[in-house]
PDB file of C-alpha atoms and ligand atoms in Angstrom:
ATOM      1  CA  MET A  17      12.955  -8.876  12.819  1.00 76.00           C
ATOM      2  CA  LYS A  18      11.183  -8.084   9.579  1.00 91.00           C
ATOM      3  CA  TYR A  19      10.841  -4.313   9.551  1.00 96.00           C
ATOM      4  CA  ASN A  20      13.388  -1.468   9.723  1.00 96.00           C
ATOM      5  CA  LYS A  21      11.746   1.344   7.827  1.00 98.00           C
ATOM      6  CA  ILE A  22       8.219   2.049   6.594  1.00 98.00           C
ATOM      7  CA  GLY A  23       7.465   4.180   3.535  1.00 98.00           C
ATOM      8  CA  ILE A  24       4.283   6.243   3.412  1.00 98.00           C
ATOM      9  CA  PHE A  25       3.138   7.669   0.089  1.00 98.00           C
ATOM     10  CA  ASP A  26       0.541  10.237  -0.878  1.00 97.00           C
ATOM     11  CA  SER A  27       0.047  12.658  -3.741  1.00 96.00           C
ATOM     12  CA  GLY A  28       0.549  15.517  -1.274  1.00 93.00           C
ATOM     13  CA  MET A  29      -0.026  16.348   2.363  1.00 92.00           C
ATOM     14  CA  GLY A  30      -3.119  14.188   2.975  1.00 91.00           C
ATOM     15  CA  GLY A  31      -1.067  11.088   3.786  1.00 95.00           C
ATOM     16  CA  LEU A  32       0.365  12.955   6.761  1.00 96.00           C
ATOM     17  CA  THR A  33      -2.973  12.188   8.460  1.00 93.00           C
ATOM     18  CA  VAL A  34      -1.990   8.497   8.191  1.00 96.00           C
ATOM     19  CA  LEU A  35       1.599   9.151   9.287  1.00 97.00           C
ATOM     20  CA  LYS A  36       0.344  11.121  12.298  1.00 96.00           C
ATOM     21  CA  GLU A  37      -1.821   8.188  13.385  1.00 95.00           C
ATOM     22  CA  MET A  38       1.065   5.767  12.749  1.00 97.00           C
ATOM     23  CA  LEU A  39       3.433   7.831  14.911  1.00 96.00           C
ATOM     24  CA  LYS A  40       0.897   7.622  17.750  1.00 96.00           C
ATOM     25  CA  ARG A  41       0.744   3.839  17.514  1.00 96.00           C
ATOM     26  CA  ILE A  42       4.237   2.740  16.405  1.00 97.00           C
ATOM     27  CA  ASN A  43       7.296   3.686  18.461  1.00 94.00           C
ATOM     28  CA  GLY A  44      10.934   3.361  17.501  1.00 96.00           C
ATOM     29  CA  LEU A  45      10.641   2.499  13.800  1.00 97.00           C
ATOM     30  CA  ASP A  46      12.142   4.674  11.019  1.00 98.00           C
ATOM     31  CA  MET A  47       9.618   6.173   8.612  1.00 98.00           C
ATOM     32  CA  VAL A  48       9.940   7.900   5.243  1.00 98.00           C
ATOM     33  CA  TYR A  49       7.120  10.041   3.902  1.00 98.00           C
ATOM     34  CA  PHE A  50       6.834  10.912   0.235  1.00 98.00           C
ATOM     35  CA  GLY A  51       4.409  13.550  -1.058  1.00 97.00           C
ATOM     36  CA  ASP A  52       4.216  14.109  -4.806  1.00 97.00           C
ATOM     37  CA  THR A  53       3.309  17.771  -4.308  1.00 95.00           C
ATOM     38  CA  ALA A  54       4.554  18.805  -7.773  1.00 95.00           C
ATOM     39  CA  ARG A  55       1.951  16.603  -9.474  1.00 96.00           C
ATOM     40  CA  LEU A  56      -0.982  16.846  -7.046  1.00 93.00           C
ATOM     41  CA  PRO A  57      -3.936  16.353  -7.405  1.00 94.00           C
ATOM     42  CA  TYR A  58      -4.107  12.734  -8.508  1.00 97.00           C
ATOM     43  CA  GLY A  59      -7.853  12.567  -7.988  1.00 96.00           C
ATOM     44  CA  THR A  60      -8.675  14.375 -11.217  1.00 96.00           C
ATOM     45  CA  LYS A  61      -6.249  12.343 -13.356  1.00 97.00           C
ATOM     46  CA  SER A  62      -6.753   9.255 -15.505  1.00 98.00           C
ATOM     47  CA  PRO A  63      -6.113   5.726 -14.178  1.00 97.00           C
ATOM     48  CA  ASP A  64      -3.012   5.311 -16.393  1.00 98.00           C
ATOM     49  CA  VAL A  65      -1.365   8.472 -15.118  1.00 98.00           C
ATOM     50  CA  ILE A  66      -2.259   7.634 -11.495  1.00 98.00           C
ATOM     51  CA  LYS A  67      -0.637   4.211 -11.966  1.00 98.00           C
ATOM     52  CA  GLN A  68       2.497   5.651 -13.559  1.00 98.00           C
ATOM     53  CA  TYR A  69       3.001   8.323 -10.864  1.00 98.00           C
ATOM     54  CA  THR A  70       2.283   5.910  -8.014  1.00 98.00           C
ATOM     55  CA  LEU A  71       4.764   3.376  -9.342  1.00 98.00           C
ATOM     56  CA  GLU A  72       7.494   6.008  -9.804  1.00 97.00           C
ATOM     57  CA  CYS A  73       7.023   7.280  -6.259  1.00 98.00           C
ATOM     58  CA  SER A  74       6.860   3.759  -4.805  1.00 98.00           C
ATOM     59  CA  ARG A  75      10.130   2.846  -6.522  1.00 97.00           C
ATOM     60  CA  PHE A  76      11.739   5.975  -5.107  1.00 98.00           C
ATOM     61  CA  LEU A  77      10.688   4.901  -1.608  1.00 98.00           C
ATOM     62  CA  VAL A  78      12.106   1.404  -2.172  1.00 98.00           C
ATOM     63  CA  GLU A  79      15.428   3.073  -3.113  1.00 97.00           C
ATOM     64  CA  GLN A  80      15.348   4.698   0.349  1.00 97.00           C
ATOM     65  CA  GLY A  81      15.481   1.232   1.896  1.00 97.00           C
ATOM     66  CA  ILE A  82      11.889   0.746   3.058  1.00 98.00           C
ATOM     67  CA  ASP A  83      10.682  -2.758   3.832  1.00 96.00           C
ATOM     68  CA  MET A  84       6.972  -1.957   3.871  1.00 98.00           C
ATOM     69  CA  LEU A  85       4.967   0.555   1.853  1.00 98.00           C
ATOM     70  CA  VAL A  86       1.747   2.248   2.908  1.00 98.00           C
ATOM     71  CA  LEU A  87      -0.145   3.792   0.020  1.00 98.00           C
ATOM     72  CA  ALA A  88      -1.655   6.550   2.155  1.00 97.00           C
ATOM     73  CA  CYS A  89      -3.692   7.785  -0.771  1.00 97.00           C
ATOM     74  CA  ASN A  90      -7.104   6.380  -1.657  1.00 97.00           C
ATOM     75  CA  THR A  91      -6.772   7.396  -5.288  1.00 97.00           C
ATOM     76  CA  ALA A  92      -3.480   5.507  -5.628  1.00 98.00           C
ATOM     77  CA  SER A  93      -4.845   2.570  -3.603  1.00 97.00           C
ATOM     78  CA  ALA A  94      -7.968   2.368  -5.778  1.00 97.00           C
ATOM     79  CA  HIS A  95      -6.117   2.363  -9.081  1.00 98.00           C
ATOM     80  CA  ALA A  96      -2.569   1.185  -8.550  1.00 98.00           C
ATOM     81  CA  ILE A  97      -2.256  -1.161  -5.583  1.00 98.00           C
ATOM     82  CA  SER A  98      -2.328  -4.435  -7.553  1.00 97.00           C
ATOM     83  CA  MET A  99       0.283  -3.164  -9.972  1.00 97.00           C
ATOM     84  CA  VAL A 100       2.530  -1.824  -7.181  1.00 98.00           C
ATOM     85  CA  ARG A 101       2.220  -5.135  -5.304  1.00 98.00           C
ATOM     86  CA  ASN A 102       3.241  -7.013  -8.450  1.00 97.00           C
ATOM     87  CA  GLU A 103       6.219  -4.744  -9.054  1.00 97.00           C
ATOM     88  CA  LEU A 104       7.654  -4.528  -5.534  1.00 97.00           C
ATOM     89  CA  ASN A 105       9.031  -7.295  -3.358  1.00 93.00           C
ATOM     90  CA  ILE A 106       7.818  -5.808  -0.084  1.00 97.00           C
ATOM     91  CA  PRO A 107       4.407  -5.754   1.630  1.00 97.00           C
ATOM     92  CA  VAL A 108       2.177  -2.982   0.324  1.00 97.00           C
ATOM     93  CA  MET A 109      -0.749  -1.788   2.403  1.00 97.00           C
ATOM     94  CA  GLY A 110      -3.489   0.449   0.993  1.00 96.00           C
ATOM     95  CA  VAL A 111      -6.037   2.570   2.798  1.00 96.00           C
ATOM     96  CA  ILE A 112      -9.221   1.104   1.377  1.00 96.00           C
ATOM     97  CA  GLU A 113      -9.391  -2.303   3.036  1.00 94.00           C
ATOM     98  CA  ALA A 114      -9.035  -0.976   6.583  1.00 92.00           C
ATOM     99  CA  GLY A 115     -11.616   1.772   6.007  1.00 91.00           C
ATOM    100  CA  VAL A 116     -14.107  -0.673   4.526  1.00 95.00           C
ATOM    101  CA  LYS A 117     -13.665  -3.152   7.379  1.00 93.00           C
ATOM    102  CA  ALA A 118     -14.239  -0.400   9.922  1.00 91.00           C
ATOM    103  CA  ALA A 119     -17.333   0.874   8.088  1.00 91.00           C
ATOM    104  CA  VAL A 120     -19.020  -2.519   7.740  1.00 92.00           C
ATOM    105  CA  SER A 121     -18.255  -3.453  11.324  1.00 88.00           C
ATOM    106  CA  THR A 122     -20.412  -0.580  12.614  1.00 81.00           C
ATOM    107  CA  GLY A 123     -23.536  -2.501  11.600  1.00 85.00           C
ATOM    108  CA  ALA A 124     -24.264   0.158   8.982  1.00 90.00           C
ATOM    109  CA  SER A 125     -27.051  -0.458   6.499  1.00 94.00           C
ATOM    110  CA  ARG A 126     -26.659   2.627   4.309  1.00 97.00           C
ATOM    111  CA  ILE A 127     -23.089   3.815   3.761  1.00 97.00           C
ATOM    112  CA  GLY A 128     -22.076   7.019   2.027  1.00 97.00           C
ATOM    113  CA  VAL A 129     -18.584   7.076   0.515  1.00 97.00           C
ATOM    114  CA  ILE A 130     -16.869  10.321  -0.391  1.00 98.00           C
ATOM    115  CA  GLY A 131     -13.579  10.615  -2.240  1.00 97.00           C
ATOM    116  CA  THR A 132     -11.814  12.111  -5.234  1.00 97.00           C
ATOM    117  CA  THR A 133     -13.356  11.801  -8.680  1.00 97.00           C
ATOM    118  CA  ALA A 134     -10.903   9.026  -9.626  1.00 98.00           C
ATOM    119  CA  THR A 135     -11.561   7.030  -6.427  1.00 97.00           C
ATOM    120  CA  ILE A 136     -15.340   7.260  -6.766  1.00 98.00           C
ATOM    121  CA  LYS A 137     -15.235   6.430 -10.496  1.00 97.00           C
ATOM    122  CA  SER A 138     -13.213   3.294  -9.761  1.00 97.00           C
ATOM    123  CA  ASN A 139     -16.092   1.913  -7.609  1.00 97.00           C
ATOM    124  CA  THR A 140     -13.438   0.259  -5.445  1.00 97.00           C
ATOM    125  CA  TYR A 141     -15.133   1.190  -2.169  1.00 96.00           C
ATOM    126  CA  ALA A 142     -18.628   0.196  -3.245  1.00 96.00           C
ATOM    127  CA  ASN A 143     -17.349  -3.150  -4.593  1.00 97.00           C
ATOM    128  CA  ALA A 144     -15.283  -3.855  -1.476  1.00 97.00           C
ATOM    129  CA  ILE A 145     -18.209  -3.068   0.844  1.00 97.00           C
ATOM    130  CA  ARG A 146     -20.625  -5.220  -1.185  1.00 95.00           C
ATOM    131  CA  ALA A 147     -18.095  -8.076  -1.271  1.00 96.00           C
ATOM    132  CA  ILE A 148     -18.274  -8.255   2.533  1.00 95.00           C
ATOM    133  CA  ARG A 149     -21.909  -7.223   3.109  1.00 95.00           C
ATOM    134  CA  PRO A 150     -23.947  -7.422  -0.108  1.00 95.00           C
ATOM    135  CA  GLU A 151     -27.105  -6.235   1.671  1.00 96.00           C
ATOM    136  CA  VAL A 152     -25.563  -2.833   2.501  1.00 96.00           C
ATOM    137  CA  ASP A 153     -26.776   0.088   0.438  1.00 97.00           C
ATOM    138  CA  VAL A 154     -23.810   2.167  -0.798  1.00 97.00           C
ATOM    139  CA  VAL A 155     -24.056   5.646  -2.237  1.00 97.00           C
ATOM    140  CA  SER A 156     -20.929   7.425  -3.430  1.00 97.00           C
ATOM    141  CA  LYS A 157     -20.126  11.068  -4.055  1.00 98.00           C
ATOM    142  CA  ALA A 158     -17.006  12.652  -5.531  1.00 98.00           C
ATOM    143  CA  CYS A 159     -15.937  15.828  -3.724  1.00 98.00           C
ATOM    144  CA  PRO A 160     -13.190  17.280  -5.953  1.00 96.00           C
ATOM    145  CA  LEU A 161     -12.968  20.674  -4.239  1.00 96.00           C
ATOM    146  CA  PHE A 162     -12.133  19.202  -0.834  1.00 97.00           C
ATOM    147  CA  VAL A 163      -8.472  18.449  -1.694  1.00 93.00           C
ATOM    148  CA  PRO A 164      -7.599  22.005  -2.843  1.00 92.00           C
ATOM    149  CA  LEU A 165      -9.423  23.424   0.188  1.00 95.00           C
ATOM    150  CA  VAL A 166      -7.300  21.233   2.480  1.00 92.00           C
ATOM    151  CA  GLU A 167      -4.098  22.070   0.627  1.00 85.00           C
ATOM    152  CA  GLU A 168      -4.991  25.742   1.173  1.00 88.00           C
ATOM    153  CA  GLY A 169      -5.349  25.041   4.895  1.00 89.00           C
ATOM    154  CA  MET A 170      -9.055  26.026   4.855  1.00 94.00           C
ATOM    155  CA  PHE A 171     -10.058  23.329   7.339  1.00 94.00           C
ATOM    156  CA  ASP A 172     -12.608  25.382   9.185  1.00 92.00           C
ATOM    157  CA  ASP A 173     -13.883  28.055   6.854  1.00 95.00           C
ATOM    158  CA  GLU A 174     -17.316  29.209   5.741  1.00 97.00           C
ATOM    159  CA  VAL A 175     -16.423  28.544   2.082  1.00 98.00           C
ATOM    160  CA  THR A 176     -15.492  24.962   2.985  1.00 98.00           C
ATOM    161  CA  GLU A 177     -18.758  24.576   4.875  1.00 98.00           C
ATOM    162  CA  LEU A 178     -20.727  25.824   1.881  1.00 98.00           C
ATOM    163  CA  VAL A 179     -18.922  23.375  -0.412  1.00 98.00           C
ATOM    164  CA  ALA A 180     -19.487  20.557   2.089  1.00 98.00           C
ATOM    165  CA  LYS A 181     -23.210  21.338   2.217  1.00 98.00           C
ATOM    166  CA  ARG A 182     -23.415  21.191  -1.564  1.00 98.00           C
ATOM    167  CA  TYR A 183     -21.595  17.855  -1.743  1.00 98.00           C
ATOM    168  CA  LEU A 184     -23.217  16.175   1.227  1.00 98.00           C
ATOM    169  CA  GLU A 185     -26.877  17.229   1.000  1.00 97.00           C
ATOM    170  CA  GLY A 186     -27.721  14.321  -1.330  1.00 97.00           C
ATOM    171  CA  LEU A 187     -26.195  11.809   1.099  1.00 98.00           C
ATOM    172  CA  ILE A 188     -28.118  13.336   4.004  1.00 97.00           C
ATOM    173  CA  SER A 189     -31.445  13.219   2.186  1.00 96.00           C
ATOM    174  CA  TYR A 190     -30.726   9.637   1.124  1.00 96.00           C
ATOM    175  CA  GLY A 191     -30.579   8.790   4.821  1.00 96.00           C
ATOM    176  CA  ILE A 192     -27.087   7.313   5.164  1.00 97.00           C
ATOM    177  CA  ASP A 193     -26.162   6.095   8.652  1.00 96.00           C
ATOM    178  CA  THR A 194     -22.380   5.958   8.060  1.00 96.00           C
ATOM    179  CA  LEU A 195     -20.061   8.222   6.104  1.00 97.00           C
ATOM    180  CA  LEU A 196     -16.736   6.810   4.956  1.00 97.00           C
ATOM    181  CA  LEU A 197     -14.019   9.398   4.361  1.00 96.00           C
ATOM    182  CA  GLY A 198     -12.393   7.836   1.298  1.00 96.00           C
ATOM    183  CA  CYS A 199      -9.562  10.330   0.934  1.00 95.00           C
ATOM    184  CA  THR A 200      -6.666  10.908   3.290  1.00 92.00           C
ATOM    185  CA  HIS A 201      -7.151  14.668   3.009  1.00 92.00           C
ATOM    186  CA  TYR A 202     -10.675  14.515   4.412  1.00 95.00           C
ATOM    187  CA  PRO A 203      -9.924  13.807   8.094  1.00 93.00           C
ATOM    188  CA  LEU A 204      -8.721  17.418   8.149  1.00 93.00           C
ATOM    189  CA  LEU A 205     -12.253  18.525   7.265  1.00 96.00           C
ATOM    190  CA  ARG A 206     -13.821  16.275   9.846  1.00 96.00           C
ATOM    191  CA  GLY A 207     -15.080  19.216  11.914  1.00 96.00           C
ATOM    192  CA  VAL A 208     -16.906  20.827   8.991  1.00 98.00           C
ATOM    193  CA  ILE A 209     -18.127  17.487   7.612  1.00 98.00           C
ATOM    194  CA  GLY A 210     -19.421  16.448  11.044  1.00 97.00           C
ATOM    195  CA  LYS A 211     -21.212  19.783  11.442  1.00 97.00           C
ATOM    196  CA  VAL A 212     -22.912  19.459   8.052  1.00 98.00           C
ATOM    197  CA  MET A 213     -23.850  15.780   8.538  1.00 97.00           C
ATOM    198  CA  GLY A 214     -25.277  16.421  12.022  1.00 94.00           C
ATOM    199  CA  ASN A 215     -25.601  13.955  14.869  1.00 91.00           C
ATOM    200  CA  GLY A 216     -26.418  10.319  14.434  1.00 90.00           C
ATOM    201  CA  ILE A 217     -24.192   9.592  11.439  1.00 94.00           C
ATOM    202  CA  SER A 218     -20.974   7.709  12.166  1.00 94.00           C
ATOM    203  CA  ILE A 219     -17.943   9.007  10.370  1.00 95.00           C
ATOM    204  CA  VAL A 220     -15.253   6.465   9.491  1.00 94.00           C
ATOM    205  CA  ASP A 221     -11.787   7.741   8.780  1.00 89.00           C
ATOM    206  CA  SER A 222      -9.555   5.470   6.718  1.00 85.00           C
ATOM    207  CA  ALA A 223      -6.375   7.230   7.978  1.00 88.00           C
ATOM    208  CA  ALA A 224      -6.854   6.054  11.571  1.00 88.00           C
ATOM    209  CA  THR A 225      -8.050   2.575  10.618  1.00 90.00           C
ATOM    210  CA  THR A 226      -5.094   2.055   8.248  1.00 95.00           C
ATOM    211  CA  ALA A 227      -2.583   3.203  10.870  1.00 96.00           C
ATOM    212  CA  ALA A 228      -4.102   0.748  13.344  1.00 95.00           C
ATOM    213  CA  ALA A 229      -3.797  -2.065  10.771  1.00 95.00           C
ATOM    214  CA  VAL A 230      -0.128  -1.205  10.088  1.00 97.00           C
ATOM    215  CA  ALA A 231       0.586  -1.091  13.831  1.00 97.00           C
ATOM    216  CA  ARG A 232      -0.899  -4.597  14.225  1.00 96.00           C
ATOM    217  CA  MET A 233       1.185  -5.853  11.310  1.00 95.00           C
ATOM    218  CA  VAL A 234       4.562  -4.598  12.596  1.00 96.00           C
ATOM    219  CA  HIS A 235       3.908  -5.301  16.274  1.00 95.00           C
ATOM    220  CA  GLY A 236       6.793  -7.337  17.679  1.00 94.00           C
ATOM    221  CA  GLU A 237       8.473  -7.472  14.249  1.00 95.00           C
ATOM    222  CA  TYR A 238      11.043  -4.689  14.609  1.00 94.00           C
ATOM    223  CA  GLU A 239      13.932  -3.533  16.754  1.00 95.00           C
ATOM    224  CA  CYS A 240      12.669  -0.507  18.681  1.00 95.00           C
ATOM    225  CA  LYS A 241      15.105   2.418  18.167  1.00 95.00           C
ATOM    226  CA  GLU A 242      15.593   5.080  20.809  1.00 94.00           C
ATOM    227  CA  SER A 243      15.512   7.955  18.318  1.00 92.00           C
ATOM    228  CA  PRO A 244      13.982   6.759  15.051  1.00 95.00           C
ATOM    229  CA  ASP A 245      14.263   8.894  11.916  1.00 95.00           C
ATOM    230  CA  VAL A 246      11.293  10.415  10.176  1.00 97.00           C
ATOM    231  CA  VAL A 247      12.342  11.786   6.791  1.00 98.00           C
ATOM    232  CA  TYR A 248      10.032  13.697   4.463  1.00 98.00           C
ATOM    233  CA  TYR A 249      10.505  13.889   0.711  1.00 98.00           C
ATOM    234  CA  PHE A 250       8.443  16.148  -1.527  1.00 97.00           C
ATOM    235  CA  THR A 251       8.588  16.739  -5.267  1.00 97.00           C
ATOM    236  CA  ASP A 252       7.842  20.400  -4.632  1.00 96.00           C
ATOM    237  CA  LEU A 253       8.477  22.376  -1.522  1.00 95.00           C
ATOM    238  CA  THR A 254       7.272  25.802  -0.466  1.00 93.00           C
ATOM    239  CA  GLN A 255       6.968  27.547   2.883  1.00 93.00           C
ATOM    240  CA  SER A 256       3.203  27.137   2.787  1.00 90.00           C
ATOM    241  CA  TYR A 257       3.528  23.366   2.198  1.00 90.00           C
ATOM    242  CA  LEU A 258       5.823  23.115   5.189  1.00 93.00           C
ATOM    243  CA  LYS A 259       3.469  25.148   7.342  1.00 92.00           C
ATOM    244  CA  LEU A 260       0.555  22.970   6.297  1.00 91.00           C
ATOM    245  CA  GLY A 261       2.536  19.772   6.909  1.00 94.00           C
ATOM    246  CA  GLU A 262       3.412  20.810  10.433  1.00 95.00           C
ATOM    247  CA  LEU A 263      -0.170  21.849  11.091  1.00 91.00           C
ATOM    248  CA  VAL A 264      -1.447  18.468   9.925  1.00 91.00           C
ATOM    249  CA  LEU A 265       1.176  16.494  11.841  1.00 95.00           C
ATOM    250  CA  GLY A 266       1.095  18.638  14.942  1.00 92.00           C
ATOM    251  CA  ARG A 267       4.874  18.468  15.187  1.00 92.00           C
ATOM    252  CA  HIS A 268       7.977  20.034  13.722  1.00 94.00           C
ATOM    253  CA  MET A 269       9.187  18.450  10.486  1.00 95.00           C
ATOM    254  CA  ASP A 270      12.960  17.957  10.543  1.00 92.00           C
ATOM    255  CA  ASN A 271      14.663  16.201   7.642  1.00 96.00           C
ATOM    256  CA  VAL A 272      12.602  17.652   4.808  1.00 97.00           C
ATOM    257  CA  ILE A 273      14.120  17.028   1.376  1.00 97.00           C
ATOM    258  CA  LYS A 274      13.017  18.177  -2.071  1.00 97.00           C
ATOM    259  CA  VAL A 275      13.464  15.504  -4.690  1.00 96.00           C
ATOM    260  CA  ASP A 276      13.492  15.684  -8.464  1.00 93.00           C
ATOM    261  CA  LEU A 277      12.302  12.275  -9.648  1.00 91.00           C
ATOM    262  CA  ASP A 278      13.666  12.781 -13.184  1.00 83.00           C
ATOM    263  CA  GLY A 279      16.984  14.353 -12.346  1.00 73.00           C
ATOM    264  CA  ARG A 280      18.102  12.246  -9.365  1.00 66.00           C
TER     265      ARG A 280
HETATM  266  N1  DGL B 306      -5.104  12.150  -0.599  1.00 83.39           N
HETATM  267  C1  DGL B 306      -5.518  11.586  -1.838  1.00 83.39           C
HETATM  268  C2  DGL B 306      -6.490  10.446  -1.585  1.00 83.39           C
HETATM  269  O1  DGL B 306      -6.534   9.892  -0.497  1.00 83.39           O
HETATM  270  C3  DGL B 306      -6.136  12.522  -2.831  1.00 83.39           C
HETATM  271  C4  DGL B 306      -5.438  13.764  -3.191  1.00 83.39           C
HETATM  272  C5  DGL B 306      -5.351  13.991  -4.678  1.00 83.39           C
HETATM  273  O2  DGL B 306      -6.360  14.174  -5.366  1.00 83.39           O
HETATM  274  O3  DGL B 306      -4.216  13.991  -5.127  1.00 83.39           O
HETATM  275  O4  DGL B 306      -7.211  10.065  -2.481  1.00 83.39           O
END
């Protein structure tokens, strides 16, 4: 049996969309979630800082005894996955590969990718899509206001819709047939994004596709526990974070711990 505990990392609450999908698909395996809420957002930061923060958080999760790490953050996956894989002796899964595979398998010919500024600047999605299907037309758009809107819980709000219209109008007029949500916060805006995009455009969510890939990887490779632990660590913790976390997960969060990465 290879796996006892999976670590899931995000800069904040967005990775809970991946954890939620994992909990639907994987029964009886301990999980540890880590959200670097004190230093969010990562998407506006430089590649060096994203790498440094991601590595620190990944090492913390390894100290908690995980034997697989899911980088449930596109920004961290885009910039830091190779370095984290080199540094850690456990399997590390990112969110980009699964999302790209799902998007290209729809038979799409014109894919729109949305993500944080850092993810879009890295060109990771566009390169990964073109590596599999060079004939696909890829157009990318950074949507920096989406993360703060999600962290404020404004999933279905007229301000969010206005912002979505502003960000997405160029992709609509370009005639994309598939929209890839390249940020784990964005599945929470799926309603508004779907409304703005209209019918006929498939929306691919990298949270669900990554969870499905992790479930395939661990299948039959762990001892199924009757009451597995789910522990949540955050570098900052407020009542509103907790409320948001429970809203995203759709379940009560027991075992929530605030961690000080420098002082531990
Ligand atoms: N959830 C992160 C992602 O998937 C972005 C949040 C942030 O900017 O920190 O890229």
